[in-house]
mmCIF file of N, CA and C in Angstrom:
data_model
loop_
_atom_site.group_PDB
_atom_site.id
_atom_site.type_symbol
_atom_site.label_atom_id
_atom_site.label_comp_id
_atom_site.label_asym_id
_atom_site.label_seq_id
_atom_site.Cartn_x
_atom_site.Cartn_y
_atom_site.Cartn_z
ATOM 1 N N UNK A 1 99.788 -70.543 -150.051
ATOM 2 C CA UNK A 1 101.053 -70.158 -149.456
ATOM 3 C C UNK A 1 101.319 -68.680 -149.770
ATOM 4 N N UNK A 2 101.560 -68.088 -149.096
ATOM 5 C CA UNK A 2 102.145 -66.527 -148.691
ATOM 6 C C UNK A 2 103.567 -66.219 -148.601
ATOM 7 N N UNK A 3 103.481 -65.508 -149.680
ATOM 8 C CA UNK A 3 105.578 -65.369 -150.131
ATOM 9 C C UNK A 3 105.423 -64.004 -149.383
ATOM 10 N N UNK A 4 106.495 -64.090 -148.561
ATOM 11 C CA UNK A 4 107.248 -63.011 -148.016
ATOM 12 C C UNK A 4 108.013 -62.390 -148.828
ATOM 13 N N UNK A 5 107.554 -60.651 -149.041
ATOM 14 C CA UNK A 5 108.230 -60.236 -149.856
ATOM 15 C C UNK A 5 109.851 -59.664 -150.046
ATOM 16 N N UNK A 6 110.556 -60.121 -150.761
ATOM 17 C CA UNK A 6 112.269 -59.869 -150.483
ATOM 18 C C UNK A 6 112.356 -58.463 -151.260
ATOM 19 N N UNK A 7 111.764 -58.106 -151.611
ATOM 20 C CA UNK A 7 111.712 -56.498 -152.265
ATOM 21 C C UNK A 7 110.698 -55.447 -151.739
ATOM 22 N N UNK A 8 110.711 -54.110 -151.647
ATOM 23 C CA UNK A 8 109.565 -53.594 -151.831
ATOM 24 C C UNK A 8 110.306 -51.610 -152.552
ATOM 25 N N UNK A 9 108.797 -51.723 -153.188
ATOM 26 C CA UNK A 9 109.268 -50.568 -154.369
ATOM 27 C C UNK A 9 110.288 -50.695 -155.003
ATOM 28 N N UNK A 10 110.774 -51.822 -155.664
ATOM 29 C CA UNK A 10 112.119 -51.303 -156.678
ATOM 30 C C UNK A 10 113.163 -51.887 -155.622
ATOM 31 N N UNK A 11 113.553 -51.305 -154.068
ATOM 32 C CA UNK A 11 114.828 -51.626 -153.470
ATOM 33 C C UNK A 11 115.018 -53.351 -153.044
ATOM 34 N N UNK A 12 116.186 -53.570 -152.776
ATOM 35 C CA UNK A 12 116.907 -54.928 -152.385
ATOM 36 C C UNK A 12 116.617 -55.076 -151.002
ATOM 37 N N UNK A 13 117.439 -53.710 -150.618
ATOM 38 C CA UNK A 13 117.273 -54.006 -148.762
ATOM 39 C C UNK A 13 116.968 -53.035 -148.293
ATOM 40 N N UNK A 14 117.264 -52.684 -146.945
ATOM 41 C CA UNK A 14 116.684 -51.721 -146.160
ATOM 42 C C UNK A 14 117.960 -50.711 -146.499
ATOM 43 N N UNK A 15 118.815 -51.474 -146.762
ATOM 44 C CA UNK A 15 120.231 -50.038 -146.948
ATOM 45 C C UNK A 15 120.380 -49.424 -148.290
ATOM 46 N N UNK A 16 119.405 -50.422 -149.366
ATOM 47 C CA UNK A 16 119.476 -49.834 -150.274
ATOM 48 C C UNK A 16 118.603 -48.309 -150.162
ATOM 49 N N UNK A 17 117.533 -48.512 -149.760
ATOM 50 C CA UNK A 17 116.696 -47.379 -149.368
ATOM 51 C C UNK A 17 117.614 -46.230 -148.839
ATOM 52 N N UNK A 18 118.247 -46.523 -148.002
ATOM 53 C CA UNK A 18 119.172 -45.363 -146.951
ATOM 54 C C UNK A 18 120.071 -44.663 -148.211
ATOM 55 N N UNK A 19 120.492 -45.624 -148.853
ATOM 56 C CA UNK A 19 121.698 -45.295 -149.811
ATOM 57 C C UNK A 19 121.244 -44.390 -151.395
ATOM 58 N N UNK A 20 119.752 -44.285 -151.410
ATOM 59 C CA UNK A 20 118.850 -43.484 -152.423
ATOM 60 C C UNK A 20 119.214 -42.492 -152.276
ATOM 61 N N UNK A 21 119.779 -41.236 -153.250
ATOM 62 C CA UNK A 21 120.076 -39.969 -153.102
ATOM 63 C C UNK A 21 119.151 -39.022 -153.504
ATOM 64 N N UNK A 22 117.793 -40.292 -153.833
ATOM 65 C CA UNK A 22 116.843 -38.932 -154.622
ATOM 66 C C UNK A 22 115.780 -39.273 -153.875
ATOM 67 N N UNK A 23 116.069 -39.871 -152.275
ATOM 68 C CA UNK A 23 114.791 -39.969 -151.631
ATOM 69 C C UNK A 23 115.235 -39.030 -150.259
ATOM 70 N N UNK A 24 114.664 -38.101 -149.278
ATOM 71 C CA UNK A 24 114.686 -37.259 -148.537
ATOM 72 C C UNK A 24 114.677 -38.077 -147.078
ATOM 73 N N UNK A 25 114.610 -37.245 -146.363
ATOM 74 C CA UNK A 25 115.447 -38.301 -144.764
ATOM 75 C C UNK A 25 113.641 -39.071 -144.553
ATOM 76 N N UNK A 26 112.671 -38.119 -144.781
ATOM 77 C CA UNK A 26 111.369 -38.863 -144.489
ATOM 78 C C UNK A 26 110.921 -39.286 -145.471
ATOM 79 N N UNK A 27 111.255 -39.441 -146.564
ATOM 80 C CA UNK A 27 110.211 -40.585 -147.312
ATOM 81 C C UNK A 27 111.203 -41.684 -147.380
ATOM 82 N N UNK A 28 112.467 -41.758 -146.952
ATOM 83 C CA UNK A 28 113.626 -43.107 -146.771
ATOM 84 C C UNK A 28 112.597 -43.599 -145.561
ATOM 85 N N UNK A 29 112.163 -42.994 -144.228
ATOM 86 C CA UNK A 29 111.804 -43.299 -143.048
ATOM 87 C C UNK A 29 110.024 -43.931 -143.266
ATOM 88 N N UNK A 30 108.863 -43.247 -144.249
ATOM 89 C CA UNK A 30 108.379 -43.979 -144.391
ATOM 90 C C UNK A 30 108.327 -45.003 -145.582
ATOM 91 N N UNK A 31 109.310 -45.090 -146.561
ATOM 92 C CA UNK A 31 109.484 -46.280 -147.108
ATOM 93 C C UNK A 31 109.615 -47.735 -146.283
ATOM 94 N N UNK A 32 110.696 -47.167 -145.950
ATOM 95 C CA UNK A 32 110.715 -48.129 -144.486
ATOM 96 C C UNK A 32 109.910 -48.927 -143.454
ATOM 97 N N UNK A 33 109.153 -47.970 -143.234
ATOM 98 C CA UNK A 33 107.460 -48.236 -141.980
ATOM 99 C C UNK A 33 106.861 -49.222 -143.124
ATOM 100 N N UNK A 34 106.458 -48.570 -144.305
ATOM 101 C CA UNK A 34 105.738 -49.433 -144.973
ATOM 102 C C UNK A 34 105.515 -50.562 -145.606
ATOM 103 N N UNK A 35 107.410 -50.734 -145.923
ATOM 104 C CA UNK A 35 107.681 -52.080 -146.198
ATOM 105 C C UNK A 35 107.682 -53.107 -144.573
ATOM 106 N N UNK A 36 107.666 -52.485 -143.690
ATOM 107 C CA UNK A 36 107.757 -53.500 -142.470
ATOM 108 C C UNK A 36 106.224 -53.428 -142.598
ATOM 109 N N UNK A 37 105.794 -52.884 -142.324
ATOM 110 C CA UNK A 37 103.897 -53.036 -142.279
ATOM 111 C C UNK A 37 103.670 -54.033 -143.112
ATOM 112 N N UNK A 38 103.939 -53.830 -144.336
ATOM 113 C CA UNK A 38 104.069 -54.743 -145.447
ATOM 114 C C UNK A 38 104.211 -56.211 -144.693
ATOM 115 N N UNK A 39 105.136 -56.258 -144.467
ATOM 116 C CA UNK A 39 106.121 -57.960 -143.738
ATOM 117 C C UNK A 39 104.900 -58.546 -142.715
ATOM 118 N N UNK A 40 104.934 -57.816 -141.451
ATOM 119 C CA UNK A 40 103.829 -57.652 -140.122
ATOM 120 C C UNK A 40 102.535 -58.101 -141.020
ATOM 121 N N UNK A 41 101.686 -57.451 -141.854
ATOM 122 C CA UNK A 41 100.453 -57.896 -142.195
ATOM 123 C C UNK A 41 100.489 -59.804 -143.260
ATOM 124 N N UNK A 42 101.785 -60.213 -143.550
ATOM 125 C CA UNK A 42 101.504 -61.281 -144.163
ATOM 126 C C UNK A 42 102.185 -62.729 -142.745
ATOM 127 N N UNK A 43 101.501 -63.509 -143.530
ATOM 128 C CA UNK A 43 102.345 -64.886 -142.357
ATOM 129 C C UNK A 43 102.730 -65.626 -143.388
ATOM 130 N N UNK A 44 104.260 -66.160 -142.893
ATOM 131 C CA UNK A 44 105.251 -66.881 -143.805
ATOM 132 C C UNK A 44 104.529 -68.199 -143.352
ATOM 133 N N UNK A 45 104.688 -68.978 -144.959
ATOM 134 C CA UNK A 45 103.986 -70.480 -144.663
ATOM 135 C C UNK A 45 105.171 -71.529 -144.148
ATOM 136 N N UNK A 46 106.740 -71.143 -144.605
ATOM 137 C CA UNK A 46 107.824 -72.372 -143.847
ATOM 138 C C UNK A 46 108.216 -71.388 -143.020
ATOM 139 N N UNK A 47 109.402 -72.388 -142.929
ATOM 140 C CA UNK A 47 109.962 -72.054 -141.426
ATOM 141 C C UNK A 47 111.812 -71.399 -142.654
ATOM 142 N N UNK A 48 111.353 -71.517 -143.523
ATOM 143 C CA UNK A 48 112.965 -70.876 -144.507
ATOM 144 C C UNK A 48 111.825 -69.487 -144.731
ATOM 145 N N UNK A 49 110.883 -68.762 -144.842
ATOM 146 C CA UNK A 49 110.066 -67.432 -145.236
ATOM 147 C C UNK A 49 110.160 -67.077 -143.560
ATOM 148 N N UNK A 50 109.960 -67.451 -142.372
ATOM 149 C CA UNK A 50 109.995 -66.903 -141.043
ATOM 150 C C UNK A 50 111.227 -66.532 -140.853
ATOM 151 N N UNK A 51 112.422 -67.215 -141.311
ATOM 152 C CA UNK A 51 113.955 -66.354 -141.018
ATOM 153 C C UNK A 51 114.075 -65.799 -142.082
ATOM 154 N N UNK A 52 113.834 -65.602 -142.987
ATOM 155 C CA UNK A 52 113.845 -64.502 -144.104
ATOM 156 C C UNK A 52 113.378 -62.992 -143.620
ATOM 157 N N UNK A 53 111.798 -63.034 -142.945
ATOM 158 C CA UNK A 53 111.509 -62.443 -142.769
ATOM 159 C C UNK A 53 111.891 -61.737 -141.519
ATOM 160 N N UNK A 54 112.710 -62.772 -140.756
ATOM 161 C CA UNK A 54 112.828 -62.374 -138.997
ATOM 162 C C UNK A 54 113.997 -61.131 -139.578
ATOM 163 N N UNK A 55 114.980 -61.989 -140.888
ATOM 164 C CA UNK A 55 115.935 -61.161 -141.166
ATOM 165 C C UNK A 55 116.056 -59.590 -141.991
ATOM 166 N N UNK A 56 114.857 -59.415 -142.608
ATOM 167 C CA UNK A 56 114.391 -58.712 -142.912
ATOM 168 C C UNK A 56 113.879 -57.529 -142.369
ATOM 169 N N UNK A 57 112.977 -57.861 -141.151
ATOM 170 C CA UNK A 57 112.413 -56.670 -140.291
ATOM 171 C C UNK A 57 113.732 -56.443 -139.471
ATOM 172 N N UNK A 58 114.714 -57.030 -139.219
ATOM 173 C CA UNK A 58 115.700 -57.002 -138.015
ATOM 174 C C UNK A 58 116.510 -55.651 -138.922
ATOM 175 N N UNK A 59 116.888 -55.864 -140.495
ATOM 176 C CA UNK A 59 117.203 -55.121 -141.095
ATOM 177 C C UNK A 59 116.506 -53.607 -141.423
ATOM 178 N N UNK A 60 114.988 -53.860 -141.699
ATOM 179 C CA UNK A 60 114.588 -52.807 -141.654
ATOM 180 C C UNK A 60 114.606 -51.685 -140.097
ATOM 181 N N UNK A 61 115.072 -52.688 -139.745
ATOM 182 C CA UNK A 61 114.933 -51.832 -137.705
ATOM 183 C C UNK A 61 116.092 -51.341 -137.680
ATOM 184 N N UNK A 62 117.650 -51.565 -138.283
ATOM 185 C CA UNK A 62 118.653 -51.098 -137.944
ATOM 186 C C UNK A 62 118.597 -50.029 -138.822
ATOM 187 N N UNK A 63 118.065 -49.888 -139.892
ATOM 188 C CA UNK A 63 118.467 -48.753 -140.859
ATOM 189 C C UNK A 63 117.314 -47.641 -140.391
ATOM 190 N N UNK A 64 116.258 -48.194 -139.532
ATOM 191 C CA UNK A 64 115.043 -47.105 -139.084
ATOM 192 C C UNK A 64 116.140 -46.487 -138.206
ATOM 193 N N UNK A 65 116.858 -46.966 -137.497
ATOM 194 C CA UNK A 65 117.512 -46.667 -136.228
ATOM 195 C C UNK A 65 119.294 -46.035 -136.913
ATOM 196 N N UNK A 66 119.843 -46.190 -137.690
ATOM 197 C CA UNK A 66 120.297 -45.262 -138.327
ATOM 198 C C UNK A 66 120.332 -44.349 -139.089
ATOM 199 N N UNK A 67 118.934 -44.786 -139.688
ATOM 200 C CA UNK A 67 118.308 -42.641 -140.049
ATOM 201 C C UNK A 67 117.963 -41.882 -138.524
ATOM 202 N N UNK A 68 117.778 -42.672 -138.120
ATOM 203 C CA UNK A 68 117.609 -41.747 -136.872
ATOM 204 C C UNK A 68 118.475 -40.938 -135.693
ATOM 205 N N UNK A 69 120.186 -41.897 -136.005
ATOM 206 C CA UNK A 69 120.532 -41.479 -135.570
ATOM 207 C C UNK A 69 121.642 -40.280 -136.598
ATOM 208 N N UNK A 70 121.490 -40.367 -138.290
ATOM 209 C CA UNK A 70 121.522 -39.497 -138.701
ATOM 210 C C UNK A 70 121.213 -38.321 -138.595
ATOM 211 N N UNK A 71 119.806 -38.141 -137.959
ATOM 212 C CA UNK A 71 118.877 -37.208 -138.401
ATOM 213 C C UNK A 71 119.322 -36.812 -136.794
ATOM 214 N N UNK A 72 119.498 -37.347 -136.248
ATOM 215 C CA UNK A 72 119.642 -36.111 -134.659
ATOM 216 C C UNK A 72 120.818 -35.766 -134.910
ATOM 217 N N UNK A 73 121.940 -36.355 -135.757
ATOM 218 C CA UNK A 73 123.201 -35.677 -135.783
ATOM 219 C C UNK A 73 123.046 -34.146 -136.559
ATOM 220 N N UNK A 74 122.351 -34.671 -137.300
ATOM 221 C CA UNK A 74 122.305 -33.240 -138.509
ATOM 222 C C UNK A 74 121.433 -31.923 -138.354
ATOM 223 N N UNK A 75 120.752 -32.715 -137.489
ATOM 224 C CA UNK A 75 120.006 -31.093 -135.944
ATOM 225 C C UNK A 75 120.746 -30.843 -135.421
ATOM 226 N N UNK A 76 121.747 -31.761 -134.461
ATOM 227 C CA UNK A 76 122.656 -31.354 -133.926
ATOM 228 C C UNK A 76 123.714 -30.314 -134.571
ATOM 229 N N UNK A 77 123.824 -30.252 -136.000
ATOM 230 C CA UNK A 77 125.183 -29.697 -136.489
ATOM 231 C C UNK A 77 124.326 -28.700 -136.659
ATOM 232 N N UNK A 78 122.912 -28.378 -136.903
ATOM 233 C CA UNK A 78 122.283 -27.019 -137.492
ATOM 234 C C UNK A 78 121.874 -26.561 -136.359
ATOM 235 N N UNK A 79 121.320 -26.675 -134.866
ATOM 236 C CA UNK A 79 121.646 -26.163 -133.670
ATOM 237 C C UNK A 79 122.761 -25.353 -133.358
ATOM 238 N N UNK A 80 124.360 -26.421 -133.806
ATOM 239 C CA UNK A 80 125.503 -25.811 -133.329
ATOM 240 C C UNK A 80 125.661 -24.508 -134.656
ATOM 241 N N UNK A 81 125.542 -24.758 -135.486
ATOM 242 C CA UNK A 81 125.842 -23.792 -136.384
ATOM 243 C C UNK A 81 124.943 -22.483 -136.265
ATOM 244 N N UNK A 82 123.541 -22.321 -136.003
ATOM 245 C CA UNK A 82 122.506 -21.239 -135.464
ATOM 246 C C UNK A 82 123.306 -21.109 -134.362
ATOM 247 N N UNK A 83 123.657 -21.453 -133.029
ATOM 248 C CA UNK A 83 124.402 -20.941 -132.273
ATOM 249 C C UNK A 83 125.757 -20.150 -132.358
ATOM 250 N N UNK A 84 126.365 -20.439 -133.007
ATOM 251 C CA UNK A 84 127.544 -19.742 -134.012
ATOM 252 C C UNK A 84 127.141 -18.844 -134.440
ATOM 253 N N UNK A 85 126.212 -18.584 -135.311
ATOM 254 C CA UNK A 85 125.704 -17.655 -136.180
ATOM 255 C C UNK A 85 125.137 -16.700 -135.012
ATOM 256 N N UNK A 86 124.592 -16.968 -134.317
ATOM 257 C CA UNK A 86 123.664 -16.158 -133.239
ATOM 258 C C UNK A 86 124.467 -15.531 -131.788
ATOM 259 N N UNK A 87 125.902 -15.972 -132.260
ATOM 260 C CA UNK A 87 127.152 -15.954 -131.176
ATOM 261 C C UNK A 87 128.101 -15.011 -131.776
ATOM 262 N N UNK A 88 128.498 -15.452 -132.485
ATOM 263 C CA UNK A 88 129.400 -14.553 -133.945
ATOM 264 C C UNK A 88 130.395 -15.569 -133.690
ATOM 265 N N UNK A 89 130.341 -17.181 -132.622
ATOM 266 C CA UNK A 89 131.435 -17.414 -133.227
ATOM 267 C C UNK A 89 131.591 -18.672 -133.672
#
């Protein structure tokens, strides 16, 4: 039997990762990849490890998808701000 893992590196969840202040926008993003790779390469033996896991990657997908939409905000603000700067105003 093949335990689906409820941890990976040290974190709880996928938000704990997000919520790390000493990890950078891309190694939060491939922590992330790798713990789902992680999930994807094993098969849950019940059917209580398949919704664990369904719940798990579903989690790791929302927090992939809110660094991401972090990370276009915060181009966005350093775009607008180089434009300012490059405007005088």
């Amino acid at each position: 039997m093949v335990s689906v893992p409820q941890r990976f590196a040290g974190f709880r969840s996928a938000s704990s990762v997000l919520a790390d202040p000493g990890l950078s926008r891309t190694q939060k993003k491939a922590a992330l990849l790798s713990w789902r790779e992680a999930l994807n390469r094993q098969t849950p033996a019940s059917g209580k490890e398949k919704a664990n896991r369904a719940r798990i990657l579903k989690d790791i997908g929302q927090a992939l998808v809110s660094l991401e939409k972090s990370g276009q905000a915060s181009d966005e603000w350093k775009h607008r701000s180089r434009r300012r700067l490059n405007t005088g105003g």
